[in-house]
Coordinates of C-alpha atoms (C1' of nucleotides) in Angstrom, one line a residue:
Chain A
M19 CA 0.0 0.0 0.0
L20 CA 2.9 2.3 0.5
N21 CA 3.7 1.9 -3.1
D22 CA 0.3 3.2 -4.1
T23 CA 1.2 6.5 -2.3
L24 CA 4.6 6.5 -3.8
T25 CA 3.2 6.1 -7.3
A26 CA 1.2 9.2 -6.8
V27 CA 4.5 11.2 -6.2
P28 CA 6.4 12.9 -9.0
R29 CA 9.7 11.4 -9.8
E30 CA 11.0 14.6 -11.4
C31 CA 11.4 17.9 -9.6
G32 CA 9.8 19.6 -12.6
D33 CA 6.5 18.0 -11.8
C34 CA 6.7 18.5 -8.1
P35 CA 3.6 20.3 -6.6
I36 CA 5.8 22.1 -4.2
R37 CA 8.4 23.0 -6.6
H38 CA 7.9 26.8 -6.3
R39 CA 7.4 27.0 -2.6
A40 CA 9.8 24.6 -0.9
V41 CA 13.4 25.0 0.0
C42 CA 14.3 24.3 -3.6
A43 CA 12.1 27.2 -4.9
R44 CA 15.0 29.4 -6.1
C45 CA 17.1 26.7 -7.6
D46 CA 17.9 26.7 -11.3
A47 CA 17.8 23.7 -13.6
N48 CA 21.3 22.8 -12.9
E49 CA 21.0 23.0 -9.1
L50 CA 17.8 21.1 -9.3
E51 CA 19.6 18.3 -11.1
Q52 CA 22.1 18.0 -8.3
L53 CA 19.3 17.9 -5.8
E54 CA 17.6 15.2 -7.8
K55 CA 20.7 13.0 -7.2
I56 CA 20.5 13.1 -3.4
K57 CA 16.7 13.1 -2.9
Y58 CA 14.5 10.3 -2.1
Y59 CA 10.8 10.0 -1.2
R60 CA 9.4 8.5 2.0
S61 CA 5.8 7.8 2.9
F62 CA 4.2 7.6 6.3
E63 CA 0.7 6.5 7.3
A64 CA -1.5 8.7 9.4
G65 CA -0.5 8.5 13.1
Q66 CA 3.1 7.3 12.4
T67 CA 6.0 9.1 14.0
V68 CA 8.4 10.6 11.4
V69 CA 11.1 11.6 13.9
W70 CA 11.5 11.2 17.7
S71 CA 12.8 14.0 19.7
G72 CA 16.4 13.4 20.8
D73 CA 17.0 10.9 17.9
Q74 CA 19.8 11.3 15.5
M75 CA 18.5 13.2 12.3
E76 CA 19.9 11.3 9.5
F77 CA 17.9 13.4 7.0
V78 CA 16.2 16.8 6.3
G79 CA 13.4 17.2 3.9
S80 CA 10.2 18.8 2.6
V81 CA 6.6 17.8 3.2
V82 CA 5.2 17.1 -0.2
K83 CA 1.7 15.8 0.6
G84 CA -0.2 15.5 3.8
I85 CA 0.2 17.2 7.2
A86 CA 2.5 16.7 10.1
T87 CA 2.8 18.2 13.5
L88 CA 5.8 19.3 15.5
T89 CA 5.4 18.6 19.2
Q90 CA 7.2 18.9 22.5
T91 CA 6.3 16.8 25.5
M92 CA 7.2 17.1 29.2
E93 CA 8.1 14.2 31.4
D94 CA 4.7 14.1 32.9
G95 CA 3.1 13.9 29.6
R96 CA 1.9 17.4 29.0
T97 CA 2.2 18.1 25.3
Q98 CA 2.4 21.3 23.2
M99 CA 2.4 21.5 19.6
V100 CA 4.9 24.0 18.2
G101 CA 4.4 23.8 14.6
L102 CA 2.0 22.5 11.9
L103 CA 3.8 21.2 8.8
L104 CA 2.1 21.6 5.5
P105 CA 3.1 20.8 2.0
S106 CA 6.4 22.7 1.1
D107 CA 7.4 23.1 4.8
F108 CA 10.9 22.1 5.8
V109 CA 11.8 19.5 8.3
G110 CA 15.0 19.4 10.2
R111 CA 17.8 21.7 11.0
P112 CA 21.0 21.9 9.0
G113 CA 24.0 21.9 11.4
R114 CA 22.2 20.1 14.3
S115 CA 22.6 16.4 14.8
T116 CA 19.7 15.4 17.0
A117 CA 16.0 16.3 16.5
A118 CA 14.5 18.8 19.0
Y119 CA 10.9 17.8 18.5
D120 CA 8.7 14.9 17.7
V121 CA 7.4 15.0 14.1
V122 CA 4.1 13.0 13.7
A123 CA 2.2 12.5 10.5
T124 CA -1.4 13.7 11.1
T125 CA -2.6 12.4 7.7
D126 CA -0.9 10.1 5.3
L127 CA 2.3 11.9 4.5
V128 CA 4.9 12.0 1.7
M129 CA 8.2 13.6 2.2
C130 CA 11.0 14.5 -0.1
C131 CA 14.1 13.7 1.9
F132 CA 17.7 14.6 1.5
R133 CA 20.6 12.8 3.5
K134 CA 21.7 15.5 5.9
K135 CA 25.4 15.5 5.1
P136 CA 25.2 15.9 1.3
F137 CA 22.4 18.5 1.8
E138 CA 24.6 20.5 4.1
A139 CA 27.5 20.2 1.7
M140 CA 25.3 21.4 -1.1
M141 CA 23.9 24.2 1.0
A142 CA 27.3 25.6 1.5
K143 CA 27.9 25.8 -2.2
T144 CA 24.5 26.8 -3.3
P145 CA 23.4 30.3 -2.0
H146 CA 19.9 29.8 -3.6
I147 CA 19.1 27.1 -1.1
A148 CA 20.4 28.9 1.9
Q149 CA 18.6 32.1 0.9
R150 CA 15.3 30.3 0.5
L151 CA 15.8 28.5 3.8
L152 CA 16.4 31.8 5.6
E153 CA 13.3 33.3 4.1
M154 CA 11.3 30.2 5.2
T155 CA 12.8 30.2 8.7
L156 CA 12.0 33.9 9.1
D157 CA 8.4 33.2 8.2
E158 CA 8.2 30.3 10.7
L159 CA 9.7 32.6 13.4
D160 CA 7.0 35.1 12.7
A161 CA 4.3 32.4 12.9
A162 CA 5.8 31.1 16.2
R163 CA 5.7 34.5 17.6
E164 CA 2.2 35.1 16.4
W165 CA 1.3 31.9 18.1
M166 CA 2.9 33.1 21.4
L167 CA 0.3 35.9 21.6
V168 CA -2.4 33.3 21.1
L169 CA -1.0 31.0 23.7
G170 CA -0.2 33.7 26.2
R171 CA -3.1 36.1 26.0
K172 CA -6.2 34.8 24.3
T173 CA -9.2 33.2 25.8
A174 CA -10.3 29.7 24.9
R175 CA -12.9 31.0 22.5
E176 CA -10.5 33.3 20.9
K177 CA -7.9 30.5 20.6
I178 CA -10.4 28.4 18.7
A179 CA -11.4 31.3 16.4
S180 CA -7.7 31.9 15.8
L181 CA -7.0 28.4 14.8
L182 CA -10.1 28.3 12.5
S183 CA -9.2 31.5 10.8
I184 CA -5.7 30.3 10.2
I185 CA -6.8 27.1 8.7
G186 CA -9.4 28.9 6.6
R187 CA -7.0 31.5 5.4
R188 CA -4.5 28.8 4.4
N189 CA -7.1 26.8 2.5
A190 CA -8.1 30.0 0.7
T191 CA -4.5 30.7 -0.2
L192 CA -4.1 27.2 -1.7
N193 CA -7.2 27.5 -3.7
L194 CA -6.4 31.0 -4.7
S195 CA -9.8 32.1 -3.6
D196 CA -10.6 35.2 -1.6
V197 CA -11.2 35.0 2.2
T198 CA -14.4 37.2 1.7
G199 CA -17.6 36.3 3.2
S200 CA -18.2 32.5 3.3
V201 CA -15.3 30.0 3.7
V202 CA -15.5 26.2 3.8
F203 CA -12.9 23.7 4.8
D204 CA -12.2 20.4 6.6
L205 CA -10.4 20.4 10.0
P206 CA -7.2 18.4 9.5
L207 CA -6.8 17.9 13.3
T208 CA -8.6 16.0 16.0
R209 CA -10.0 17.8 19.0
E210 CA -7.0 16.5 21.0
A211 CA -4.5 17.8 18.4
M212 CA -6.3 21.1 18.5
A213 CA -6.0 21.2 22.2
D214 CA -2.3 20.5 22.0
Y215 CA -1.9 23.3 19.6
L216 CA -3.9 25.8 21.6
G217 CA -2.7 24.9 25.1
L218 CA -6.2 23.8 26.2
T219 CA -7.9 20.5 27.2
L220 CA -9.9 18.6 24.5
E221 CA -13.1 19.2 26.5
T222 CA -12.6 22.9 26.4
V223 CA -12.0 22.8 22.7
S224 CA -15.1 20.8 22.2
R225 CA -17.2 23.2 24.4
Q226 CA -15.9 26.3 22.5
I227 CA -16.5 24.7 19.1
S228 CA -20.1 24.0 20.3
S229 CA -20.5 27.5 21.5
L230 CA -19.3 29.1 18.3
K231 CA -21.7 26.8 16.5
K232 CA -24.6 27.8 18.7
D233 CA -23.8 31.5 18.1
G234 CA -23.7 30.9 14.3
V235 CA -20.1 31.9 13.9
I236 CA -19.6 28.5 12.2
H237 CA -21.6 25.6 11.0
L238 CA -20.6 21.9 11.2
E239 CA -21.4 18.9 9.1
G240 CA -20.0 15.9 10.8
K241 CA -17.2 16.6 13.1
R242 CA -14.7 17.9 10.6
H243 CA -16.4 19.8 7.9
V244 CA -16.6 23.5 8.8
T245 CA -18.5 26.3 7.2
V246 CA -17.8 29.9 8.2
P247 CA -20.6 32.1 6.9
D248 CA -18.8 35.4 7.6
F249 CA -15.0 35.3 7.8
D250 CA -14.8 38.8 9.3
R251 CA -17.0 37.7 12.1
L252 CA -14.6 34.9 12.9
L253 CA -11.7 37.3 12.8
A254 CA -13.4 39.5 15.2
E255 CA -14.0 36.5 17.6
A256 CA -10.3 35.8 17.3
G257 CA -9.5 39.2 18.6
D258 CA -7.7 40.1 15.3
D259 CA -8.7 43.3 13.7
S260 CA -7.5 42.4 10.2
D261 CA -5.1 39.6 9.6
G262 CA -3.9 37.7 12.6
G263 CA -1.5 34.8 12.4
M264 CA -0.5 33.7 9.0
L265 CA 0.9 30.3 9.5
A266 CA 2.4 29.1 6.2
Chain B
M2 CA 24.2 62.5 28.1
L3 CA 23.6 60.4 24.9
N4 CA 27.2 61.3 24.1
D5 CA 28.5 59.7 27.3
T6 CA 26.9 56.4 26.2
L7 CA 28.2 56.8 22.6
T8 CA 31.7 57.4 23.9
A9 CA 31.7 54.1 25.6
V10 CA 30.9 52.3 22.3
P11 CA 33.7 51.1 20.1
R12 CA 34.3 52.9 16.8
E13 CA 36.1 50.0 15.3
C14 CA 34.5 46.6 14.7
G15 CA 37.7 45.0 15.8
D16 CA 37.1 46.2 19.4
C17 CA 33.3 45.4 19.3
P18 CA 32.2 43.2 22.3
I19 CA 29.7 41.3 20.2
R20 CA 32.1 40.9 17.2
H21 CA 32.1 37.0 17.4
R22 CA 28.5 36.5 18.2
A23 CA 26.5 39.0 16.1
V24 CA 25.4 38.8 12.5
C25 CA 29.0 39.8 11.5
A26 CA 30.6 37.0 13.4
R27 CA 31.7 35.1 10.2
C28 CA 32.9 38.1 8.2
D29 CA 36.5 38.4 7.3
A30 CA 38.6 41.6 7.5
N31 CA 37.6 42.7 4.1
E32 CA 33.8 42.1 4.6
L33 CA 34.1 43.9 8.0
E34 CA 35.5 47.0 6.3
Q35 CA 32.6 47.2 4.0
L36 CA 30.2 46.8 6.9
E37 CA 32.1 49.7 8.8
K38 CA 31.1 51.9 5.9
I39 CA 27.4 51.5 6.3
K40 CA 27.1 51.1 10.1
Y41 CA 26.2 53.8 12.7
Y42 CA 25.5 53.6 16.4
R43 CA 22.3 54.7 18.0
S44 CA 21.6 55.0 21.7
F45 CA 18.3 54.8 23.5
E46 CA 17.3 55.5 27.1
A47 CA 15.6 52.9 29.2
G48 CA 11.9 52.9 28.4
Q49 CA 12.3 54.4 25.0
T50 CA 10.6 52.7 22.0
V51 CA 13.2 51.8 19.3
V52 CA 10.7 50.7 16.7
W53 CA 6.9 50.8 16.5
S54 CA 5.0 47.9 15.1
G55 CA 3.7 48.8 11.7
D56 CA 6.2 51.5 11.0
Q57 CA 8.5 51.6 8.1
M58 CA 11.8 49.9 9.0
E59 CA 14.6 52.1 7.7
F60 CA 17.3 50.1 9.4
V61 CA 18.2 46.7 10.8
G62 CA 21.0 46.1 13.4
S63 CA 22.5 44.4 16.4
V64 CA 22.1 45.0 20.1
V65 CA 25.5 46.0 21.3
K66 CA 24.8 46.8 24.9
G67 CA 21.7 46.7 27.1
I68 CA 18.4 44.8 26.8
A69 CA 15.4 45.3 24.6
T70 CA 12.1 43.5 24.3
L71 CA 10.0 42.5 21.3
T72 CA 6.2 42.7 22.0
Q73 CA 2.9 42.3 20.3
T74 CA -0.2 44.2 21.4
M75 CA -3.9 43.5 20.8
E76 CA -6.4 46.4 20.2
D77 CA -7.7 46.1 23.7
G78 CA -4.2 46.4 25.2
R79 CA -3.3 42.9 26.0
T80 CA 0.4 42.5 25.3
Q81 CA 2.7 39.5 24.9
M82 CA 6.4 39.7 24.8
V83 CA 7.6 37.5 22.0
G84 CA 11.4 37.9 22.4
L85 CA 14.1 39.3 24.7
L86 CA 16.9 41.0 22.7
L87 CA 20.4 40.7 24.4
P88 CA 23.7 41.9 23.2
S89 CA 24.5 40.4 19.8
D90 CA 20.9 39.8 18.9
F91 CA 19.7 41.0 15.7
V92 CA 16.8 43.3 15.1
G93 CA 14.7 43.6 11.9
R94 CA 13.9 41.4 9.0
P95 CA 15.7 41.8 5.6
G96 CA 13.2 41.7 2.9
R97 CA 10.3 43.1 4.9
S98 CA 9.4 46.8 4.8
T99 CA 7.4 47.3 8.0
A100 CA 8.1 46.3 11.5
A101 CA 6.0 43.4 12.9
Y102 CA 6.6 44.1 16.6
D103 CA 7.3 46.9 19.0
V104 CA 10.9 47.1 20.1
V105 CA 11.4 48.7 23.5
A106 CA 14.6 49.5 25.4
T107 CA 14.3 47.9 28.8
T108 CA 17.7 49.3 29.9
D109 CA 19.8 51.9 28.3
L110 CA 20.6 50.5 24.9
V111 CA 23.2 50.8 22.2
M112 CA 22.6 49.4 18.8
C113 CA 24.8 49.0 15.8
C114 CA 22.6 49.9 12.8
F115 CA 22.7 49.4 9.1
R116 CA 20.5 51.1 6.6
K117 CA 18.3 48.5 5.4
K118 CA 18.8 48.8 1.5
P119 CA 22.7 48.7 1.7
F120 CA 22.6 45.9 4.1
E121 CA 20.3 43.8 1.9
A122 CA 22.5 44.5 -1.0
M123 CA 25.5 43.4 0.9
M124 CA 23.8 40.3 2.2
A125 CA 23.2 39.2 -1.4
K126 CA 26.9 39.4 -2.1
T127 CA 28.1 38.1 1.2
P128 CA 27.2 34.5 2.1
H129 CA 28.9 34.9 5.4
I130 CA 26.3 37.3 6.7
A131 CA 23.4 35.3 5.4
Q132 CA 24.8 32.1 6.7
R133 CA 25.2 33.6 10.2
L134 CA 21.7 35.2 10.0
L135 CA 20.3 31.8 9.1
E136 CA 22.0 30.2 12.1
M137 CA 20.8 33.0 14.4
T138 CA 17.3 32.8 13.1
L139 CA 17.1 29.0 13.6
D140 CA 18.3 29.6 17.2
E141 CA 15.6 32.1 17.8
L142 CA 12.9 29.8 16.3
D143 CA 14.1 27.1 18.7
A144 CA 13.8 29.6 21.5
A145 CA 10.3 30.7 20.4
R146 CA 9.1 27.1 20.3
E147 CA 10.6 26.3 23.7
W148 CA 8.6 29.3 25.0
M149 CA 5.4 28.1 23.3
L150 CA 5.6 25.1 25.7
V151 CA 6.0 27.4 28.6
L152 CA 3.1 29.7 27.6
G153 CA 0.8 26.8 26.6
R154 CA 1.4 24.2 29.3
K155 CA 3.2 25.4 32.3
T156 CA 1.6 26.6 35.6
A157 CA 2.3 30.0 36.9
R158 CA 4.9 28.7 39.3
E159 CA 6.6 26.7 36.6
K160 CA 6.6 29.7 34.3
I161 CA 8.3 31.8 36.8
A162 CA 10.9 29.1 37.6
S163 CA 11.4 28.8 33.8
L164 CA 12.1 32.4 33.4
L165 CA 14.5 32.6 36.3
S166 CA 16.4 29.5 35.1
I167 CA 16.8 31.0 31.7
I168 CA 18.1 34.3 33.0
G169 CA 20.3 32.5 35.4
R170 CA 21.7 30.2 32.7
R171 CA 22.3 33.1 30.4
N172 CA 24.2 35.0 33.1
A173 CA 26.4 32.0 33.8
T174 CA 27.1 31.7 30.1
L175 CA 28.2 35.3 29.9
N176 CA 30.4 34.9 33.0
L177 CA 31.7 31.6 31.8
S178 CA 30.8 30.1 35.1
D179 CA 29.0 26.8 35.7
V180 CA 25.4 26.6 36.5
T181 CA 26.1 24.3 39.4
G182 CA 24.8 24.8 42.9
S183 CA 24.3 28.4 43.7
V184 CA 23.7 31.1 41.1
V185 CA 23.3 34.9 41.6
F186 CA 21.9 37.6 39.2
D187 CA 19.8 40.6 38.8
L188 CA 16.4 40.5 37.2
P189 CA 16.6 42.7 34.0
L190 CA 12.7 43.0 33.9
T191 CA 10.0 44.6 36.0
R192 CA 7.3 42.4 37.3
E193 CA 5.0 43.8 34.6
A194 CA 7.5 42.9 31.9
M195 CA 7.9 39.4 33.4
A196 CA 4.1 39.1 33.3
D197 CA 4.0 40.1 29.7
Y198 CA 6.6 37.6 28.9
L199 CA 5.0 34.7 30.7
G200 CA 1.3 35.4 29.8
L201 CA 0.4 36.2 33.4
T202 CA -0.7 39.2 35.4
L203 CA 1.8 41.1 37.4
E204 CA 0.0 40.2 40.6
T205 CA 0.4 36.5 39.8
V206 CA 4.1 37.1 39.1
S207 CA 4.5 38.7 42.4
R208 CA 2.7 36.0 44.3
Q209 CA 4.6 33.2 42.7
I210 CA 7.9 34.9 43.4
S211 CA 6.9 35.3 47.0
S212 CA 5.9 31.7 47.1
L213 CA 9.2 30.5 45.7
K214 CA 11.0 32.7 48.2
K215 CA 8.9 31.4 51.1
D216 CA 9.8 27.8 50.0
G217 CA 13.6 28.7 49.8
V218 CA 13.9 28.0 46.1
I219 CA 15.2 31.6 45.8
H220 CA 16.4 34.5 48.0
L221 CA 15.8 38.1 47.2
E222 CA 17.7 41.2 48.2
G223 CA 15.8 44.3 47.1
K224 CA 13.4 43.5 44.3
R225 CA 15.8 42.6 41.7
H226 CA 18.8 40.8 43.1
V227 CA 18.2 37.0 43.1
T228 CA 20.2 34.2 44.7
V229 CA 19.3 30.7 43.7
P230 CA 20.9 28.4 46.3
D231 CA 20.4 25.2 44.3
F232 CA 20.0 25.6 40.6
D233 CA 18.8 22.0 40.0
R234 CA 16.0 22.6 42.5
L235 CA 15.0 25.6 40.4
L236 CA 15.0 23.5 37.2
A237 CA 12.8 20.9 38.9
E238 CA 10.4 23.6 39.8
A239 CA 10.3 24.7 36.1
G240 CA 9.4 21.2 35.1
D241 CA 12.5 20.8 33.2
D242 CA 14.4 17.6 33.8
S243 CA 17.7 18.9 32.6
D244 CA 18.0 22.0 30.3
G245 CA 14.7 23.7 29.5
G246 CA 14.6 26.7 27.4
M247 CA 17.8 28.3 26.2
L248 CA 16.8 31.7 25.2
A249 CA 19.9 33.2 23.7
Chain C
dC24 C1' -24.0 -5.3 14.0
dG25 C1' -21.0 -4.8 17.7
dG26 C1' -16.7 -2.5 19.2
dT27 C1' -13.7 1.2 19.7
dA28 C1' -12.1 5.7 19.1
dA29 C1' -13.6 10.4 18.9
dG30 C1' -16.4 13.8 20.4
dT31 C1' -19.9 16.0 23.5
dT32 C1' -21.9 17.4 27.8
dG33 C1' -22.5 17.9 32.8
dA34 C1' -21.0 18.9 37.7
dG35 C1' -17.8 20.4 40.7
dT36 C1' -13.1 22.4 41.5
dA37 C1' -8.9 25.0 41.4
dG38 C1' -5.8 28.1 39.6
dA39 C1' -5.1 32.5 37.9
dG40 C1' -7.6 37.0 37.1
dT41 C1' -9.7 41.3 38.8
dC42 C1' -10.3 45.0 41.9
dA43 C1' -8.6 47.3 45.7
dA44 C1' -5.7 48.5 49.4
dA45 C1' -1.2 48.7 51.7
dT46 C1' 3.8 48.8 51.5
dT47 C1' 8.3 49.3 49.9
dT48 C1' 11.7 51.6 47.2
dG49 C1' 14.5 54.6 44.5
dG50 C1' 15.1 59.1 43.3
dT51 C1' 14.5 64.3 44.1
dG52 C1' 14.5 68.7 45.8
dG53 C1' 14.9 71.3 49.9
Chain D
dC19 C1' 21.4 64.6 54.8
dC20 C1' 16.5 63.9 55.1
dA21 C1' 11.5 64.1 54.1
dC22 C1' 8.6 63.3 50.5
dC23 C1' 6.7 61.5 46.1
dA24 C1' 5.6 58.6 42.3
dA25 C1' 6.3 54.1 40.8
dA26 C1' 7.0 49.5 41.6
dT27 C1' 5.6 45.7 44.3
dT28 C1' 3.1 43.0 47.6
dT29 C1' -1.0 41.3 49.7
dG30 C1' -5.9 40.4 50.4
dA31 C1' -10.7 39.1 49.1
dC32 C1' -13.5 37.6 45.7
dT33 C1' -14.7 36.0 40.9
dC34 C1' -14.6 33.3 36.9
dT35 C1' -12.4 30.7 33.3
dA36 C1' -10.7 26.6 32.1
dC37 C1' -9.6 22.0 34.1
dT38 C1' -10.8 17.4 36.1
dC39 C1' -13.5 13.5 36.5
dA40 C1' -17.2 11.2 34.7
dA41 C1' -21.0 9.7 31.9
dC42 C1' -23.0 9.6 27.6
dT43 C1' -23.4 10.0 22.3
dT44 C1' -21.8 9.6 17.7
dA45 C1' -19.2 7.9 14.0
dC46 C1' -16.5 4.7 11.8
dC47 C1' -14.5 0.1 10.7
dG48 C1' -14.4 -4.6 10.4

DNA sequence: CGGTAAGTTGAGTAGAGTCAAATTTGGTGG
DNA sequence: CCACCAAATTTGACTCTACTCAACTTACCG
């Protein structure tokens, strides 16, 4: 079954769906050819752990398809999600040998991997890669800081609204549609994963979603399919005047 | 009086106290000479705002001396500190025109500034700068994620202990002393600033500090001078087994 | 059609927030 | 050098949001 997934993945960088957004975005044809030589695809099933915190990192890479989470765990089991990895996002840190976080596949996942050593060697010779990685890292830093405001200062209701607006906005970006008026999307996370992202308990997440539903801010079909009739209303509930956290 | 401060600042990069840690750390003599041409020093008094969120960023630069904070504010006034800037830390984001956060001098502050355009131009030609900036940004991203765990999952008491252990560890690093047994330092932040960092109210900060004092985890002389008799005890109170958040 | 995981809802509690004094402190002008 | 002031900090009393524990419902999968 893993092969089915692999078959769906492009063999050539030219066909790659994340070609223009990933760490390789700035590479020219020649550089891409070099990358082709050291890349390989790996597939993971939903729920599988991609990397364990503290383990040796033998590769870095990009998410091609699916969603993964970056989480930290305390000894007593308290868990905090510190990043949501979407297609084109980069995993791993050049120059560091062990992983600092758990990476877990939330959905079935395909990654484009590079063995760490050759990648680092290539990065040193190829400014285009380092430049793009810097740009992506600065974006992630902004997203992390945006999230610090959510975690530190927002109420449970605002936290949920913030998460929904981020997911909604991202979906709109991918579909190239406007975030005006009504927005529809599927939640890629369980209530528990949402709780881990928001620094809440899953019960509180559930209650606040019910409350937003009751107040007509969102509609639900099943547990995952969300309709936001008025996106500005959602943003107001999130405590953001205009555009709050852009995550990816 | 500004001149007094300026006089204390090196004119030559060679004498600079942050020479080997800042964004210029990897530059060779020639590159440094180019940087000298576009650099200038600016001093700020404690309490002064260095950059307003949303403003045009006409410069980027490094903290040379003193401490600054990076904060976000919601319309209703809730604020969250998203970074603590220490000597050698970089301010500003190449490739972005407006500031995303308020930068405020917590103590008297000296910055080594570069006009944004020339700096960006130089970065494009000088891999050493971009490399070092990538490294620093990755470190900041790790620190931000570490802090997300603190904000999202720790109790008030653990938050305070986490902040104290970070400050204690940083001081030890600067003094090249071990973080074994007893550690002594001055708090660089008011209770309110600590609260903004930790996502708490200043009253809660005060109560938890009193509680840690009562339990003998710390001793206080005046409001700012802290003695930690047993650093491991403090780490245990922070919920960290070994080394929790390293901030700088 | 049952079994299990995911999600919802309820009741009671606790930890942090709010509002309101009191107290300490560092700095200043006399 | 000392009294005084404004700001920072501490402490108290009360409230409320989000957590805990628990039962129940729903959806999905074999």
